[in-house]
């Protein structure tokens, strides 16, 4: 039993967990916004449905993806790139919800990157068994800008590697509401996601949604 004096205040912010200089996990930073974020993801997906992209090597990605904002990330047989148009609909990507932009800006600021103004939000959808193999994010114009990632739904084990693909990767659990900011010396680290374990979350069912905010143009 507590006195209830602090019931109207937000939960105390958890201490930032630095993975290395430039990369910080903000546990639960998006927890209070999760329901609104997921509703907005539904709106984005109604206009630009989730799809399984094909890599330049011809493999179907197990992650389902869509985008919002002025630019979206796509992959096909000709390569990886950002573009303004959804190749599946022929229309521009849906607008980035103001809530997304503000969250990305606030998280970047909390990590020491004030003024972050993303122009692309890649939305990844995972189910049990879905994985994302080790890669670098190298398709953005300017690596001086950080990337902000928001995890929603069932948990994942994130792989945090080094500057070379062969460098040993450490495992970092990411849960519903966690936000990670990657910038500076950490921006070009190899990273990936292990196959998701079977699980259910009240907000998403047997799914994980990851938002990554980027300045691509
Ligand atoms: C570290 N997504 O979309 S988010 C991706 O959980 C991607 O869906 C994963 O990797 C996911 O490209 C991981 C964390 C992340 C995103 C971008 C990074 C970590 C990063 C860029 C540079 C370094
Ligand atoms: Fe990535």
Coordinates of C-alpha atoms and ligand atoms in Angstrom, one line a residue:
X1 CA 0.0 0.0 0.0
X2 CA 1.4 3.4 -1.0
X3 CA 0.1 6.8 0.0
X4 CA -0.9 7.6 -3.6
X5 CA 0.7 11.0 -3.5
X6 CA 2.5 10.3 -6.8
X7 CA -0.2 8.5 -8.6
X8 CA -0.7 11.4 -11.1
X9 CA 3.0 11.5 -12.0
X10 CA 4.4 9.4 -14.8
X11 CA 6.4 6.3 -13.8
X12 CA 9.9 7.2 -12.9
X13 CA 12.1 7.1 -16.0
X14 CA 14.4 4.1 -15.9
X15 CA 18.1 4.7 -16.1
X16 CA 19.4 4.7 -19.7
X17 CA 21.4 1.6 -20.5
X18 CA 24.4 2.4 -22.7
X19 CA 25.4 -0.5 -25.0
X20 CA 28.5 1.5 -26.1
X21 CA 29.1 5.2 -26.8
X22 CA 26.3 6.3 -29.1
X23 CA 23.9 3.5 -28.5
X24 CA 21.4 3.6 -25.6
X25 CA 18.4 1.6 -24.5
X26 CA 15.6 3.7 -23.0
X27 CA 13.5 1.0 -21.2
X28 CA 9.8 1.6 -21.4
X29 CA 10.2 5.0 -22.9
X30 CA 7.2 4.4 -25.2
X31 CA 5.1 2.4 -22.8
X32 CA 2.5 5.0 -22.1
X33 CA 2.0 5.7 -25.9
X34 CA 1.9 2.0 -27.0
X35 CA -1.8 1.8 -27.6
X36 CA -1.9 5.0 -29.6
X37 CA 1.2 3.9 -31.6
X38 CA -0.4 0.6 -32.4
X39 CA -3.6 2.2 -33.5
X40 CA -1.6 4.5 -35.8
X41 CA 0.3 1.5 -37.2
X42 CA -3.1 0.1 -38.1
X43 CA -3.9 3.3 -40.0
X44 CA -0.5 3.2 -41.9
X45 CA -1.0 -0.5 -42.8
X46 CA -4.5 0.2 -44.1
X47 CA -3.0 2.6 -46.7
X48 CA 0.3 0.8 -47.3
X49 CA -0.2 -2.9 -46.4
X50 CA 2.6 -5.0 -44.8
X51 CA 4.5 -7.0 -47.4
X52 CA 7.5 -9.4 -47.5
X53 CA 10.2 -7.8 -49.6
X54 CA 12.7 -9.7 -51.7
X55 CA 16.4 -9.2 -51.2
X56 CA 18.7 -8.4 -54.2
X57 CA 19.7 -12.0 -53.9
X58 CA 16.2 -13.2 -54.4
X59 CA 15.3 -14.3 -50.9
X60 CA 11.9 -13.4 -49.4
X61 CA 12.4 -11.6 -46.1
X62 CA 10.6 -13.2 -43.1
X63 CA 9.9 -9.8 -41.6
X64 CA 6.8 -8.1 -43.1
X65 CA 7.4 -4.3 -43.7
X66 CA 5.7 -1.1 -44.6
X67 CA 6.6 2.6 -44.2
X68 CA 5.3 6.0 -43.4
X69 CA 6.7 9.5 -44.0
X70 CA 8.1 11.2 -47.0
X71 CA 10.5 8.3 -47.7
X72 CA 10.2 4.6 -47.4
X73 CA 12.8 1.8 -47.5
X74 CA 12.4 -0.9 -50.1
X75 CA 14.3 -3.9 -51.4
X76 CA 13.8 -5.8 -54.6
X77 CA 16.0 -7.6 -57.1
X78 CA 17.7 -4.4 -58.2
X79 CA 18.8 -3.4 -54.6
X80 CA 17.9 -1.5 -51.5
X81 CA 16.8 2.1 -51.5
X82 CA 14.6 4.8 -50.1
X83 CA 11.8 6.2 -52.3
X84 CA 8.7 8.4 -52.0
X85 CA 6.3 5.9 -53.6
X86 CA 5.0 2.5 -52.4
X87 CA 5.7 0.2 -55.3
X88 CA 2.7 -2.0 -54.3
X89 CA 0.1 0.8 -54.5
X90 CA 1.8 3.4 -56.7
X91 CA 0.9 6.1 -54.1
X92 CA 3.1 8.1 -51.8
X93 CA 3.8 6.4 -48.4
X94 CA 1.2 7.5 -45.8
X95 CA 2.1 10.5 -43.7
X96 CA 4.1 10.0 -40.6
X97 CA 1.8 10.5 -37.6
X98 CA 2.7 13.5 -35.5
X99 CA 2.9 11.2 -32.5
X100 CA 5.6 9.1 -34.2
X101 CA 7.6 12.2 -35.1
X102 CA 7.4 13.6 -31.5
X103 CA 8.4 10.3 -29.9
X104 CA 11.4 9.9 -32.2
X105 CA 12.5 13.5 -31.5
X106 CA 12.0 13.1 -27.7
X107 CA 13.9 9.8 -27.6
X108 CA 16.8 11.2 -29.7
X109 CA 17.0 14.2 -27.4
X110 CA 17.1 12.0 -24.3
X111 CA 20.0 10.2 -25.9
X112 CA 21.9 13.4 -26.6
X113 CA 20.7 14.1 -30.2
X114 CA 18.5 17.2 -30.1
X115 CA 16.5 18.2 -33.1
X116 CA 16.1 14.8 -34.8
X117 CA 13.6 15.2 -37.6
X118 CA 13.1 11.8 -39.3
X119 CA 11.7 11.7 -42.8
X120 CA 11.3 7.9 -42.9
X121 CA 9.7 5.4 -40.6
X122 CA 10.1 1.7 -41.5
X123 CA 7.6 -0.5 -39.7
X124 CA 8.7 -4.1 -39.2
X125 CA 6.3 -6.9 -38.2
X126 CA 7.5 -10.1 -36.7
X127 CA 5.8 -13.4 -35.7
X128 CA 7.3 -16.3 -33.8
X129 CA 10.1 -17.7 -36.0
X130 CA 10.7 -14.4 -37.9
X131 CA 14.3 -13.2 -37.8
X132 CA 16.4 -10.4 -39.3
X133 CA 19.9 -11.5 -40.2
X134 CA 23.0 -9.5 -39.3
X135 CA 23.3 -6.3 -41.4
X136 CA 24.2 -2.6 -41.4
X137 CA 21.9 0.3 -42.2
X138 CA 23.8 2.0 -44.9
X139 CA 21.1 3.3 -47.3
X140 CA 20.6 6.6 -45.6
X141 CA 22.2 9.8 -46.9
X142 CA 24.0 11.0 -43.8
X143 CA 25.2 8.8 -41.0
X144 CA 25.5 11.8 -38.7
X145 CA 21.8 11.4 -37.9
X146 CA 20.8 8.7 -35.3
X147 CA 18.3 6.0 -35.8
X148 CA 15.5 5.6 -33.2
X149 CA 13.8 2.2 -32.8
X150 CA 10.6 1.4 -30.8
X151 CA 9.7 -2.1 -29.8
X152 CA 6.0 -3.1 -29.3
X153 CA 4.4 -6.4 -28.6
X154 CA 6.2 -9.7 -27.9
X155 CA 9.8 -9.6 -27.0
X156 CA 12.8 -10.1 -29.2
X157 CA 16.5 -10.8 -28.7
X158 CA 18.5 -8.2 -30.6
X159 CA 22.0 -8.9 -31.8
X160 CA 24.4 -6.1 -31.3
X161 CA 27.6 -6.7 -33.3
X162 CA 30.7 -4.7 -34.2
X163 CA 32.1 -2.9 -37.1
X164 CA 32.8 -6.1 -39.0
X165 CA 30.3 -8.8 -39.8
X166 CA 32.5 -11.4 -38.1
X167 CA 32.7 -9.5 -34.8
X168 CA 31.1 -11.2 -31.8
X169 CA 27.6 -10.0 -31.3
X170 CA 26.0 -9.6 -27.8
X171 CA 22.4 -10.3 -27.1
X172 CA 20.1 -7.6 -25.8
X173 CA 16.4 -8.3 -24.9
X174 CA 13.9 -5.8 -26.2
X175 CA 10.4 -5.6 -24.7
X176 CA 7.2 -3.8 -25.3
X177 CA 7.7 0.0 -24.9
X178 CA 11.5 -0.1 -25.2
X179 CA 13.2 2.5 -27.3
X180 CA 16.8 2.4 -28.6
X181 CA 18.8 5.2 -30.1
X182 CA 21.8 4.5 -32.2
X183 CA 24.1 7.3 -33.4
X184 CA 27.7 8.5 -33.6
X185 CA 30.2 5.7 -33.3
X186 CA 27.5 3.1 -33.0
X187 CA 25.6 4.1 -36.2
X188 CA 27.2 1.5 -38.6
X189 CA 27.3 -1.4 -36.2
X190 CA 26.2 -4.8 -37.6
X191 CA 22.9 -5.8 -35.9
X192 CA 20.0 -8.3 -36.3
X193 CA 17.2 -10.0 -34.5
X194 CA 17.2 -13.7 -33.5
X195 CA 14.1 -15.8 -34.5
X196 CA 11.3 -14.8 -32.2
X197 CA 10.1 -17.3 -29.6
X198 CA 6.4 -18.3 -29.4
X199 CA 4.7 -15.7 -27.2
X200 CA 1.5 -13.6 -26.9
X201 CA 1.2 -9.9 -25.9
X202 CA -2.1 -8.4 -24.8
X203 CA -1.6 -5.4 -27.2
X204 CA -0.5 -7.3 -30.3
X205 CA -1.2 -11.0 -30.0
X206 CA 1.6 -13.2 -31.3
X207 CA 3.4 -10.3 -33.0
X208 CA 6.2 -7.8 -32.5
X209 CA 6.1 -4.4 -34.2
X210 CA 9.3 -2.4 -34.5
X211 CA 9.3 1.2 -35.7
X212 CA 12.7 2.6 -36.9
X213 CA 12.9 6.3 -37.5
X214 CA 15.5 7.5 -39.9
X215 CA 16.7 10.7 -41.7
X216 CA 17.2 9.2 -45.1
X217 CA 17.0 12.2 -47.5
Ligands
LIG1 C1 21.8 -0.3 -35.0 N1 15.4 -3.5 -37.3 O1 14.9 -2.2 -39.6 S1 15.8 -2.1 -34.5 C2 16.1 -2.5 -39.3 O2 14.0 -4.9 -34.4 C3 16.4 -3.2 -38.1 O3 13.2 -4.6 -36.3 C4 15.5 -4.3 -36.1 O4 17.5 -3.5 -37.8 C5 14.1 -4.6 -35.6 O5 17.0 -2.1 -40.0 C6 16.3 -3.7 -35.1 C7 17.3 -1.6 -34.0 C8 18.2 -0.9 -34.9 C9 17.8 -0.3 -36.0 C10 18.7 0.4 -36.8 C11 20.1 0.4 -36.5 C12 19.5 -0.9 -34.6 C13 20.5 -0.3 -35.3 C14 21.1 1.1 -37.2 C15 22.4 1.1 -36.8 C16 22.7 0.4 -35.7
LIG2 FE1 18.8 -2.4 -39.2

